[in-house]
Coordinates of C-alpha atoms in Angstrom, one line a residue:
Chain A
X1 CA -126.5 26.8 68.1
X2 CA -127.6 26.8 71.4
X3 CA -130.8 26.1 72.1
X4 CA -132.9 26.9 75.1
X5 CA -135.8 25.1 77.3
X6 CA -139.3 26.3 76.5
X7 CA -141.8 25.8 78.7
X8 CA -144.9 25.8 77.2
X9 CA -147.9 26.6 80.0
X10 CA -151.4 28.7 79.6
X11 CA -149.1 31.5 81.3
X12 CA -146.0 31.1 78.5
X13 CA -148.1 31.4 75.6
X14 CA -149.1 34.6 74.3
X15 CA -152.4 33.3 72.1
X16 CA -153.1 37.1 72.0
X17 CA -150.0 37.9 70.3
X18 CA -150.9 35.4 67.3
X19 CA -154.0 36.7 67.3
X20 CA -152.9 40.3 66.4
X21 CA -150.2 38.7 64.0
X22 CA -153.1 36.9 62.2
X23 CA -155.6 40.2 62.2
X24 CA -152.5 42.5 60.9
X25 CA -151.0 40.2 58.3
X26 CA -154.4 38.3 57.0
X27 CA -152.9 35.4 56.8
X28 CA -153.7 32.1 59.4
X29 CA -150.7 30.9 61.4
X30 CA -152.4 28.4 62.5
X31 CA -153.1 26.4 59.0
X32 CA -148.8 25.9 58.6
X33 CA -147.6 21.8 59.2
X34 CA -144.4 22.2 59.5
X35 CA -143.4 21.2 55.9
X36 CA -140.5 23.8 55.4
X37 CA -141.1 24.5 52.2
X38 CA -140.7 28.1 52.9
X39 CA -137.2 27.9 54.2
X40 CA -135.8 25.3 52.1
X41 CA -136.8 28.5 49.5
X42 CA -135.5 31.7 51.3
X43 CA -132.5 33.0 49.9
X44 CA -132.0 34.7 53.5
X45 CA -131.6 31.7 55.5
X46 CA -127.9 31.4 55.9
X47 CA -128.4 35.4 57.7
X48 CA -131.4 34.3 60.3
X49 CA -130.6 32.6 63.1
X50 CA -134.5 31.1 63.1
X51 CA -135.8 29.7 59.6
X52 CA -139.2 31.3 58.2
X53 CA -140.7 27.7 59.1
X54 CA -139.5 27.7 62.7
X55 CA -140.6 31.4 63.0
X56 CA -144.0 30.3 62.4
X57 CA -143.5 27.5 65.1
X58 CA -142.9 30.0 67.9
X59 CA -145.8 32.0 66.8
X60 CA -148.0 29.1 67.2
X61 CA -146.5 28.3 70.2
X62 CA -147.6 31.9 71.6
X63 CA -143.7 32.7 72.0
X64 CA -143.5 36.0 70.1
X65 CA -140.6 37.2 72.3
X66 CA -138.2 35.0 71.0
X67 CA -139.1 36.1 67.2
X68 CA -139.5 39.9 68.1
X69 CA -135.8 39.5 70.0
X70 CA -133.8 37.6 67.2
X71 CA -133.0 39.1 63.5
X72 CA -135.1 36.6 61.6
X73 CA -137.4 38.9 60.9
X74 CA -135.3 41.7 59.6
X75 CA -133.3 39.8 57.2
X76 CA -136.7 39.0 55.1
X77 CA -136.1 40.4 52.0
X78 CA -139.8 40.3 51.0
X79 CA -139.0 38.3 48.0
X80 CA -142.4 36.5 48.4
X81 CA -140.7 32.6 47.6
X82 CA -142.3 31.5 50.7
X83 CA -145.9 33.0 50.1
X84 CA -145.6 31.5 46.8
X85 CA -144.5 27.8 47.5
X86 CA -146.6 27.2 50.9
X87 CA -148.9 24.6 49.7
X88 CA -151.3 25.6 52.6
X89 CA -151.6 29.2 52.0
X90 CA -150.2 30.5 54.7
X91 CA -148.9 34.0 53.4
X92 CA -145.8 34.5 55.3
X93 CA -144.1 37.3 53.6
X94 CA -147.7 38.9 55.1
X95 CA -147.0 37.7 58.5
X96 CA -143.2 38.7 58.6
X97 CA -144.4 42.3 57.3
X98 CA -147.5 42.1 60.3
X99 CA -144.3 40.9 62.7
X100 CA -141.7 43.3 61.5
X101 CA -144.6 46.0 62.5
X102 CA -145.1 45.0 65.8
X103 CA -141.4 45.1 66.7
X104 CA -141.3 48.8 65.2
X105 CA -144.1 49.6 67.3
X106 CA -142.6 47.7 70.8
X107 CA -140.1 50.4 69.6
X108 CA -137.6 48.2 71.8
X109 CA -133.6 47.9 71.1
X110 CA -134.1 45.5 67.8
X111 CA -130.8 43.5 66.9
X112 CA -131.2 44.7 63.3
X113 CA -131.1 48.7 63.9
X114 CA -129.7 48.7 60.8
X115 CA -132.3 47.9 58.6
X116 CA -134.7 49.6 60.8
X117 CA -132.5 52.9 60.3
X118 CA -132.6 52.6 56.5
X119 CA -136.6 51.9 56.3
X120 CA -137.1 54.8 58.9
X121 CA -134.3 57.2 56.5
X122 CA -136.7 56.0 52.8
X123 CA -139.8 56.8 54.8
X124 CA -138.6 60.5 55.8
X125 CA -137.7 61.1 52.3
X126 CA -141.0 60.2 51.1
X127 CA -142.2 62.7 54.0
X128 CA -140.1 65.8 52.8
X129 CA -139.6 65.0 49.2
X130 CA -142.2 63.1 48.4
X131 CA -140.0 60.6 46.1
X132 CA -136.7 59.4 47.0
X133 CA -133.3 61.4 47.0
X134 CA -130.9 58.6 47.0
X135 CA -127.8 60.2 47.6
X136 CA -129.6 62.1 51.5
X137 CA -130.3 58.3 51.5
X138 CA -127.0 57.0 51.1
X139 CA -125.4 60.2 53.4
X140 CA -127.7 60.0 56.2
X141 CA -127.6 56.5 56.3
X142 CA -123.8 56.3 56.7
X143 CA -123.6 59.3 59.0
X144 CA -126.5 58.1 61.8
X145 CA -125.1 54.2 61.4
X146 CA -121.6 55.6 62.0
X147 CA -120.3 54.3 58.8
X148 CA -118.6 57.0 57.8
X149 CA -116.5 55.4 54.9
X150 CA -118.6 52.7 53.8
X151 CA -119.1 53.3 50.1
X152 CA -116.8 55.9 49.7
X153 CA -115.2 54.9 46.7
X154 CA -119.3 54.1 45.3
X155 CA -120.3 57.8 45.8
X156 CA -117.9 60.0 43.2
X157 CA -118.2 57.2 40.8
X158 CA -122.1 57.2 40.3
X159 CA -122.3 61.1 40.7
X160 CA -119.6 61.1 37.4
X161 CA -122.2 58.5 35.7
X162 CA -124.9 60.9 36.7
X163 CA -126.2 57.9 38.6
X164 CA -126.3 59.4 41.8
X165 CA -128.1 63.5 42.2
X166 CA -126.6 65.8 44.8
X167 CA -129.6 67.9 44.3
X168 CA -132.8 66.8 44.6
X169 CA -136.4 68.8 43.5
X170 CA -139.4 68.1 45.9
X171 CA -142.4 67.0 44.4
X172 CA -145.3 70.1 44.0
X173 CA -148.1 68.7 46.5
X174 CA -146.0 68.0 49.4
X175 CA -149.0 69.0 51.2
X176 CA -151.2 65.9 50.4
X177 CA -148.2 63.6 51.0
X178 CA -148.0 65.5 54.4
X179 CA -151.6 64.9 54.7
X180 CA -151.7 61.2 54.4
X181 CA -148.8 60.7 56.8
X182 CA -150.9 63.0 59.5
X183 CA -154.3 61.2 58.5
X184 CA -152.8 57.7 58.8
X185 CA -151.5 58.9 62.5
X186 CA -155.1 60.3 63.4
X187 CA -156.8 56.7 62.4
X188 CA -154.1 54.8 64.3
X189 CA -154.4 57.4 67.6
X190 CA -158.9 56.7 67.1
X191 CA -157.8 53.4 67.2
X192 CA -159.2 53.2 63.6
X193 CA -156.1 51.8 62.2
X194 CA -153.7 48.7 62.9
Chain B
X1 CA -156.8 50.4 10.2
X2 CA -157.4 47.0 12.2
X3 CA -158.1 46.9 15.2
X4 CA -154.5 45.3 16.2
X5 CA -152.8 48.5 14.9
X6 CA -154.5 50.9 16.4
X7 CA -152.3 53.5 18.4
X8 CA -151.6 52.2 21.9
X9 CA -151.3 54.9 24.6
X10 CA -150.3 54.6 27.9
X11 CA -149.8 57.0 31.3
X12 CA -146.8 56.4 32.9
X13 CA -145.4 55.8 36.5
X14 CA -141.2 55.7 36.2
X15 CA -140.6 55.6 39.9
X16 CA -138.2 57.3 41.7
X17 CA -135.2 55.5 40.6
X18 CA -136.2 56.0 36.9
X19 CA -135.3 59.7 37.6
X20 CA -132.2 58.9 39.5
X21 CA -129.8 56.0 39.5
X22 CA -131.6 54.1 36.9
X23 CA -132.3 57.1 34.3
X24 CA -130.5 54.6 31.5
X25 CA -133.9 52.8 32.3
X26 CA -136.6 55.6 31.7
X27 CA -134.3 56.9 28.7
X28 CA -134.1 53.9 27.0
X29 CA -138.1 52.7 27.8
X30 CA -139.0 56.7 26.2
X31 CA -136.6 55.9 23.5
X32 CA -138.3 52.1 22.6
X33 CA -141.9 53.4 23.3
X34 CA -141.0 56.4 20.5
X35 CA -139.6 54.0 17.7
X36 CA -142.7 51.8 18.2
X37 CA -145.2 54.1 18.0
X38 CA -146.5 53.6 21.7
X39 CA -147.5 57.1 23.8
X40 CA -146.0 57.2 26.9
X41 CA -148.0 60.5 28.8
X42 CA -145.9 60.5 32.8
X43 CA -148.0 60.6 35.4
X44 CA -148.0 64.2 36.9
X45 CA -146.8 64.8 40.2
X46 CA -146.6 60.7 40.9
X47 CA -144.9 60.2 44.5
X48 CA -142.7 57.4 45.8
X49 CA -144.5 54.2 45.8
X50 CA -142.6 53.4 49.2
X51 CA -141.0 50.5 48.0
X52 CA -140.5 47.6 50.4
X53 CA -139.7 49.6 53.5
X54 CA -142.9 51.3 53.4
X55 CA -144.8 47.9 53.7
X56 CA -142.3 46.0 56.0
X57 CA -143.4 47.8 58.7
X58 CA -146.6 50.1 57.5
X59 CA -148.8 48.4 55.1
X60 CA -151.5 51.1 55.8
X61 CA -149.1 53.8 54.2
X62 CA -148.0 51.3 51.3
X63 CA -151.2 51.1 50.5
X64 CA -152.3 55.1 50.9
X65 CA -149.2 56.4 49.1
X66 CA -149.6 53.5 46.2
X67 CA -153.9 54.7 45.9
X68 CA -152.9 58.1 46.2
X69 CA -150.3 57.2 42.9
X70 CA -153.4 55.3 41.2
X71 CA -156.0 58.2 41.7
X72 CA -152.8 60.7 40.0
X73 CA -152.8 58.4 37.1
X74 CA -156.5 58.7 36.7
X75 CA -156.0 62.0 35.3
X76 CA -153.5 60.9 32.5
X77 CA -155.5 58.6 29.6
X78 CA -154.6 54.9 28.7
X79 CA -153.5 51.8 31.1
X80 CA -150.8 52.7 33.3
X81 CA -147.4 51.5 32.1
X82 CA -144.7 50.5 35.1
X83 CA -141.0 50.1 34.5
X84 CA -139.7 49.2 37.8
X85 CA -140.7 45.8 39.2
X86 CA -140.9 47.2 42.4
X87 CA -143.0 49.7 41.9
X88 CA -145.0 47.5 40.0
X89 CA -145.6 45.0 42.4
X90 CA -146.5 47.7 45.1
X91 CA -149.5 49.3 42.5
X92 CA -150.5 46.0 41.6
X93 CA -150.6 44.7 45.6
X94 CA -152.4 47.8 46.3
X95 CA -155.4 46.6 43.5
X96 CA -155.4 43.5 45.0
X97 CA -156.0 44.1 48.6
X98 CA -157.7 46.8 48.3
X99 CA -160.6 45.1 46.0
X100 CA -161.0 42.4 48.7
X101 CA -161.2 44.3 51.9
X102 CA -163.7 47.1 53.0
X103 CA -162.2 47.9 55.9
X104 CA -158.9 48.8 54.7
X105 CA -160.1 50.9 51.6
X106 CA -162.0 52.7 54.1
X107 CA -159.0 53.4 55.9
X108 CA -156.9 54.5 52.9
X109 CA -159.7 56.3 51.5
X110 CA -159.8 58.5 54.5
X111 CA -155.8 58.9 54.6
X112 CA -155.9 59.9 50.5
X113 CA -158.8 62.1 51.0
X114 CA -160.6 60.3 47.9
X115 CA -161.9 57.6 46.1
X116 CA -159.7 54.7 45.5
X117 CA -160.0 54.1 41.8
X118 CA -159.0 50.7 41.2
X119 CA -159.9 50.3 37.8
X120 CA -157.3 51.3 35.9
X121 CA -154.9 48.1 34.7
X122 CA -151.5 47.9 36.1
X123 CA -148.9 46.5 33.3
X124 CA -145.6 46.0 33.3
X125 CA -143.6 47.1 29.9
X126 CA -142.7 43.2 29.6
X127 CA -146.5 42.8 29.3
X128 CA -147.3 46.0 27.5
X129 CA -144.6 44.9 24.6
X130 CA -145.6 41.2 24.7
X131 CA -149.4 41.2 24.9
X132 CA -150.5 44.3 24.2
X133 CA -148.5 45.2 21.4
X134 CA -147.2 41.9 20.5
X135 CA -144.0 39.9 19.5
X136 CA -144.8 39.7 16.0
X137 CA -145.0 43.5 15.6
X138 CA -141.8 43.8 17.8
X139 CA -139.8 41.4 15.6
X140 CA -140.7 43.4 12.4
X141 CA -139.7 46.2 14.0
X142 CA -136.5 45.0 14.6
X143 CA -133.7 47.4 12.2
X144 CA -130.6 45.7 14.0
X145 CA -131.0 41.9 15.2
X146 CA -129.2 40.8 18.1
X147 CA -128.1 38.2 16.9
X148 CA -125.0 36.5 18.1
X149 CA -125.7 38.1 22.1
X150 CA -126.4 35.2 24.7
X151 CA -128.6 36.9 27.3
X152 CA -129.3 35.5 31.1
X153 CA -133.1 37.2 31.5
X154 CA -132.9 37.9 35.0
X155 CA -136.5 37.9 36.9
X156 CA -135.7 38.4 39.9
X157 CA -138.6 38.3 43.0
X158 CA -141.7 40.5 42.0
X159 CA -142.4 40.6 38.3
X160 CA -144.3 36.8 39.2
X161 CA -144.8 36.8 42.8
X162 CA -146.9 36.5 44.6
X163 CA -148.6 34.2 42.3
X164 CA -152.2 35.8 42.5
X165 CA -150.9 39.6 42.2
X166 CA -148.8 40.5 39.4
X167 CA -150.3 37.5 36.7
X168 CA -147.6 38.6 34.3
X169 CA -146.7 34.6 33.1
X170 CA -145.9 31.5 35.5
X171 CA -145.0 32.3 38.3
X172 CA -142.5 29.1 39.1
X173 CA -141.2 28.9 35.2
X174 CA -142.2 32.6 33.6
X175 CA -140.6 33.0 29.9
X176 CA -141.9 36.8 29.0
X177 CA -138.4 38.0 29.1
X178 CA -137.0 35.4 26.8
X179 CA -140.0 35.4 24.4
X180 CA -139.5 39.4 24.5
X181 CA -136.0 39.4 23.8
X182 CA -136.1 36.7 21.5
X183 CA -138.4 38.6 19.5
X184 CA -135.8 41.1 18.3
X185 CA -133.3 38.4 17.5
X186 CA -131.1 37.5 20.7
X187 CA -129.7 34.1 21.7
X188 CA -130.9 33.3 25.4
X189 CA -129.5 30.6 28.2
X190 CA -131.0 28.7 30.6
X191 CA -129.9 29.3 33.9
X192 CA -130.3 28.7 37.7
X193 CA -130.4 31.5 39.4
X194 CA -133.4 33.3 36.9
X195 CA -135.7 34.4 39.9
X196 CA -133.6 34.4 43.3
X197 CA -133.0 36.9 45.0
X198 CA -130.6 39.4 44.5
X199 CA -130.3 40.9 48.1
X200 CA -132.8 43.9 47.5
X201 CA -133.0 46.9 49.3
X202 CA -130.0 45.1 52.0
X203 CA -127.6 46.9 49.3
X204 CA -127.7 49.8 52.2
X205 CA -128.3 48.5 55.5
X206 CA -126.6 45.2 54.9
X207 CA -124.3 44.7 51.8
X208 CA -122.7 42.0 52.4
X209 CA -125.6 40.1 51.4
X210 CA -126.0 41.5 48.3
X211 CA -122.2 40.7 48.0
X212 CA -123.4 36.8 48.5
X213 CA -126.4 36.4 46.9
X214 CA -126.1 39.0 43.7
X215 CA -122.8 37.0 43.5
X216 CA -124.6 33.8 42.8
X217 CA -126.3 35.5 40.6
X218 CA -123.4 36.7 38.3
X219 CA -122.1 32.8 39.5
X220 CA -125.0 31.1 37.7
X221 CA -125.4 33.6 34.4
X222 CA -121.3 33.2 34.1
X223 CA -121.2 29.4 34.1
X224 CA -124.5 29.2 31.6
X225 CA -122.6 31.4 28.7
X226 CA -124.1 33.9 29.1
X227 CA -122.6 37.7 27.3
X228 CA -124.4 39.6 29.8
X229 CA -127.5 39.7 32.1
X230 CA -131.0 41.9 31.1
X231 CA -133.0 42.4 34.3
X232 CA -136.4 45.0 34.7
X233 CA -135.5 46.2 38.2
X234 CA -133.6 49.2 39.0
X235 CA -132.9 47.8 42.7
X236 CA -131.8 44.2 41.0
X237 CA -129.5 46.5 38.3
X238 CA -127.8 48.4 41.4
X239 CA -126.9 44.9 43.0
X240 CA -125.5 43.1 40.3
X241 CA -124.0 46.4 38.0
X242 CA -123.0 48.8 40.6
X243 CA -121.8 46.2 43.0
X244 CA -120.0 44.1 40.6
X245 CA -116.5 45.1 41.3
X246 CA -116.9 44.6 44.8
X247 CA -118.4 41.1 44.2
X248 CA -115.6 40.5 42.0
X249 CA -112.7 41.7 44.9
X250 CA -114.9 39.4 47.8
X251 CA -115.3 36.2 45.7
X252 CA -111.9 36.7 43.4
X253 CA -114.0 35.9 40.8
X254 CA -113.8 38.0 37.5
X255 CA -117.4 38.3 35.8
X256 CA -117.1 41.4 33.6
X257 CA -121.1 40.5 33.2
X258 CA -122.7 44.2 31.4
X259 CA -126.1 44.1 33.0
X260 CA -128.7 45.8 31.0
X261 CA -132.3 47.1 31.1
X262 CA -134.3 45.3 28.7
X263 CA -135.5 48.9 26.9
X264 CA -132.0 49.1 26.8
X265 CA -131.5 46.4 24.1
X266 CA -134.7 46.4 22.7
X267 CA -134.2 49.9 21.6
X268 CA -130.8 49.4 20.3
X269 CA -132.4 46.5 18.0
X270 CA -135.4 49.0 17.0
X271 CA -132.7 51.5 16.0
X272 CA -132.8 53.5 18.9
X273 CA -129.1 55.3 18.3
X274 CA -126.6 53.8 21.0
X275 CA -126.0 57.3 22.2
X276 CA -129.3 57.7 23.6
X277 CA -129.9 54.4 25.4
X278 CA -127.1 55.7 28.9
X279 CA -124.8 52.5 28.1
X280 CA -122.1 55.2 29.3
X281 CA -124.1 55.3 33.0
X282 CA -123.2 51.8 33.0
X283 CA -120.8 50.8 35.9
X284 CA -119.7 47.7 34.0
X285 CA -119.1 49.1 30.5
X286 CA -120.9 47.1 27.9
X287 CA -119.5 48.5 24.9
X288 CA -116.5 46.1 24.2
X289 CA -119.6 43.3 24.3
X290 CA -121.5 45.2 21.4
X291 CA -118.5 45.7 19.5
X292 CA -117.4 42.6 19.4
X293 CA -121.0 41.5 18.3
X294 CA -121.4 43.9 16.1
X295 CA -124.2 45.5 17.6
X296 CA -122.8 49.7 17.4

């Protein structure tokens, strides 16, 4: 993999950036040695293109654009192996949730619009169902990815097990789950909320 | 009566796959929890707990919709009994942080529109049947051993971790599963790949890594003997059941591995009648298994 030059200068490090990472997430970036316990553990490795350990490098290294720009951060699976193992405590399924928030926020072209798609589709649902309808899920997902076929063969097989419901009930207090979404949005435009 | 046999009741949060793709799950857990003697009272009106995509990039609204869930369940009597690990994990998280940190209950509070109640203990059906009701009571329970069935007990990632949350058994070496299922008479290996990851919610966005990593799985639980795999996550069953075929065509491997809730063999050794424990939702039938054991 190619690898390039970074300068490291007052003006190249975004201290800021780790800053917000450490308030979001809880967790110190700053007590991490390097061991790489983490990504000798993550079953996700093989998919990033930086390791969980090298991740936490570039953060204290104020160089946040490289980890909001790559997939590393997208292909977390939130199994918590890292969090667990570290023996300095540094919770880093916490900080990839804290990062993985400040890329959807930047709102910028991510490399991993597919995962962002599928978390944006399950938190809809929730939204205008209030619990999951897996086959909208499933539908949507394949329509706005342009995936058209993928799974077909999936579908009429786990609607004959009765695995999969074509219709779907909404939940009786849609209202408060409406209400949550629109109070969470009034805290964060206060400036209340992360 | 003593005190160790008095009536255990329990409210009850089945999350949303329980009602969906994983209904085998919440049939079998109603149909165990009846044969026992357990109450199982669903929580009414319980919303999505918003699973991992909910926190990965809003841990506000996690923790919201998982308080709002919590202050539901104070209206339904006894501890409140999880199936899905997922789900479990999320109510459990939400306990956790939120006992530790003002400002964030505050916040939450405000979203919810209420008190966050966090009194009310969290358990897993692993630990409701080992602690609460206990193994001895399970094995004399037991109308139909398994005897005979080599089971891989599949953890997966959040019935243990993080270490400080869940506290369900160690969280490096955890044996609940095998002391569970051991209780009603099954044979169980020792195997590799007990708590990696099986891909998770990547099943949609990204499959091919659940084609890797869930393969591993089915790799590991293969070479160790096993008859079939027992896991407690609907997400985890979808990986390695649903996507088995496909596993099978992208490795040219052949695992014809059944992968079962643990209700789901736990009630067939209380007696539960086969019919009613969904093995026909199974993508991977498990029947020729149980005949050949004996076990229908």
């Amino acid at each position: 993999m190619k690898h390039s030059t970074m300068r490291l200068s007052i003006e190249t490090m975004n201290l800021d950036f780790v800053k917000k990472v450490e308030a979001l997430s809880g967790s110190s970036v700053r007590r991490c040695f390097q061991c790489g316990k983490c990504s000798a553990g993550c079953p996700m490795r093989s998919f990033m293109e930086h390791p969980p350990n090298r991740i936490v490098r570039f953060l204290q290294l104020g160089q946040y654009e490289r980890v909001l720009a790559g997939r590393s951060i997208w292909y977390c699976a939130s199994c918590e192996t890292c969090t667990t193992r570290c023996p300095n405590k540094v919770d880093l399924a916490a900080i990839m949730d804290a990062l993985r928030k400040c890329s959807w926020d930047a709102k910028g072209p991510s490399k991993e619009s597919y995962v962002q798609l599928a978390n944006r589709l399950f938190i809809d649902n929730i939204r205008t169902y209030g619990r999951q309808y897996e086959m909208r899920l499933a539908a949507v997902f394949n329509v706005k990815s342009g995936q058209f076929l993928k799974d077909l063969m999936l579908g009429p097989k786990l609607i004959t097990k009765g695995k999969l419901k074509v219709f779907h009930q909404k939940n009786k207090n849609l209202a408060e789950i409406e209400q949550i979404f629109k109070r969470i949005e009034e805290l964060r435009k206060k400036g209340e909320a992360p | 009566m003593t005190p160790a046999k008095k009536l255990l009741s329990y409210s009850y949060y089945p999350g949303c796959s329980l009602h969906a793709s994983a209904k085998e799950y919440d049939e079998s857990t109603r149909g165990l929890f009846k044969a026992l003697g357990i109450g199982l009272q669903e929580v009414p009106d319980w919303l999505c707990c918003g699973a991992t995509p909910a926190h990965n990039v809003d841990e506000l609204l996690s923790l919201s919709l998982c308080a709002k869930n919590l202050s539901l369940a104070e209206g339904v009597e006894g501890d409140l009994a999880v199936a899905c690990a997922a789900c479990f994990s999320r109510l459990k998280v939400t306990q956790h942080h939120l006992a530790d940190n003002e400002t964030k209950r505050k916040q939450v509070e405000y979203a919810i529109d209420g008190t966050v109640n966090l009194a009310k203990p969290v358990k897993h059906l692993l630990e409701i049947l080992a602690k609460d009701f206990g193994l001895d009571r399970l094995t004399e329970a037991v109308q139909k051993p398994l005897a005979g069935l080599k089971v891989a007990c599949y953890y997966g990632c959040l019935l243990t971790r993080p270490p400080e949350v869940p506290q369900l058994d160690c969280v490096e070496a955890p044996t609940i599963m095998e002391r569970v299922i051991g209780a009603v008479g099954a044979e169980t290996v020792g195997w590799s790949h007990r708590m990696e990851c099986c891909g998770a919610n990547f099943t949609l966005s990204r499959p091919g890594v659940v084609l890797k990593l869930s393969g591993s799985i089915l790799d590991s639980a293969k070479a160790a003997g096993a008859d079939c795999l027992m896991v407690a996550c609907p997400l985890c069953h979808g990986n390695l059941d649903i996507r088995q075929k496909e596993i099978e065509e992208a490795t040219g491997q052949r695992f014809g591995m059944p992968v079962f809730y643990m209700t789901q063999l736990l009630a067939l050794a209380v007696g539960v009648a086969p019919g009613k424990l969904g093995f026909d939702s199974m993508i991977v039938n498990p029947l020729p298994l149980l005949r050949e054991k004996q076990l229908l």
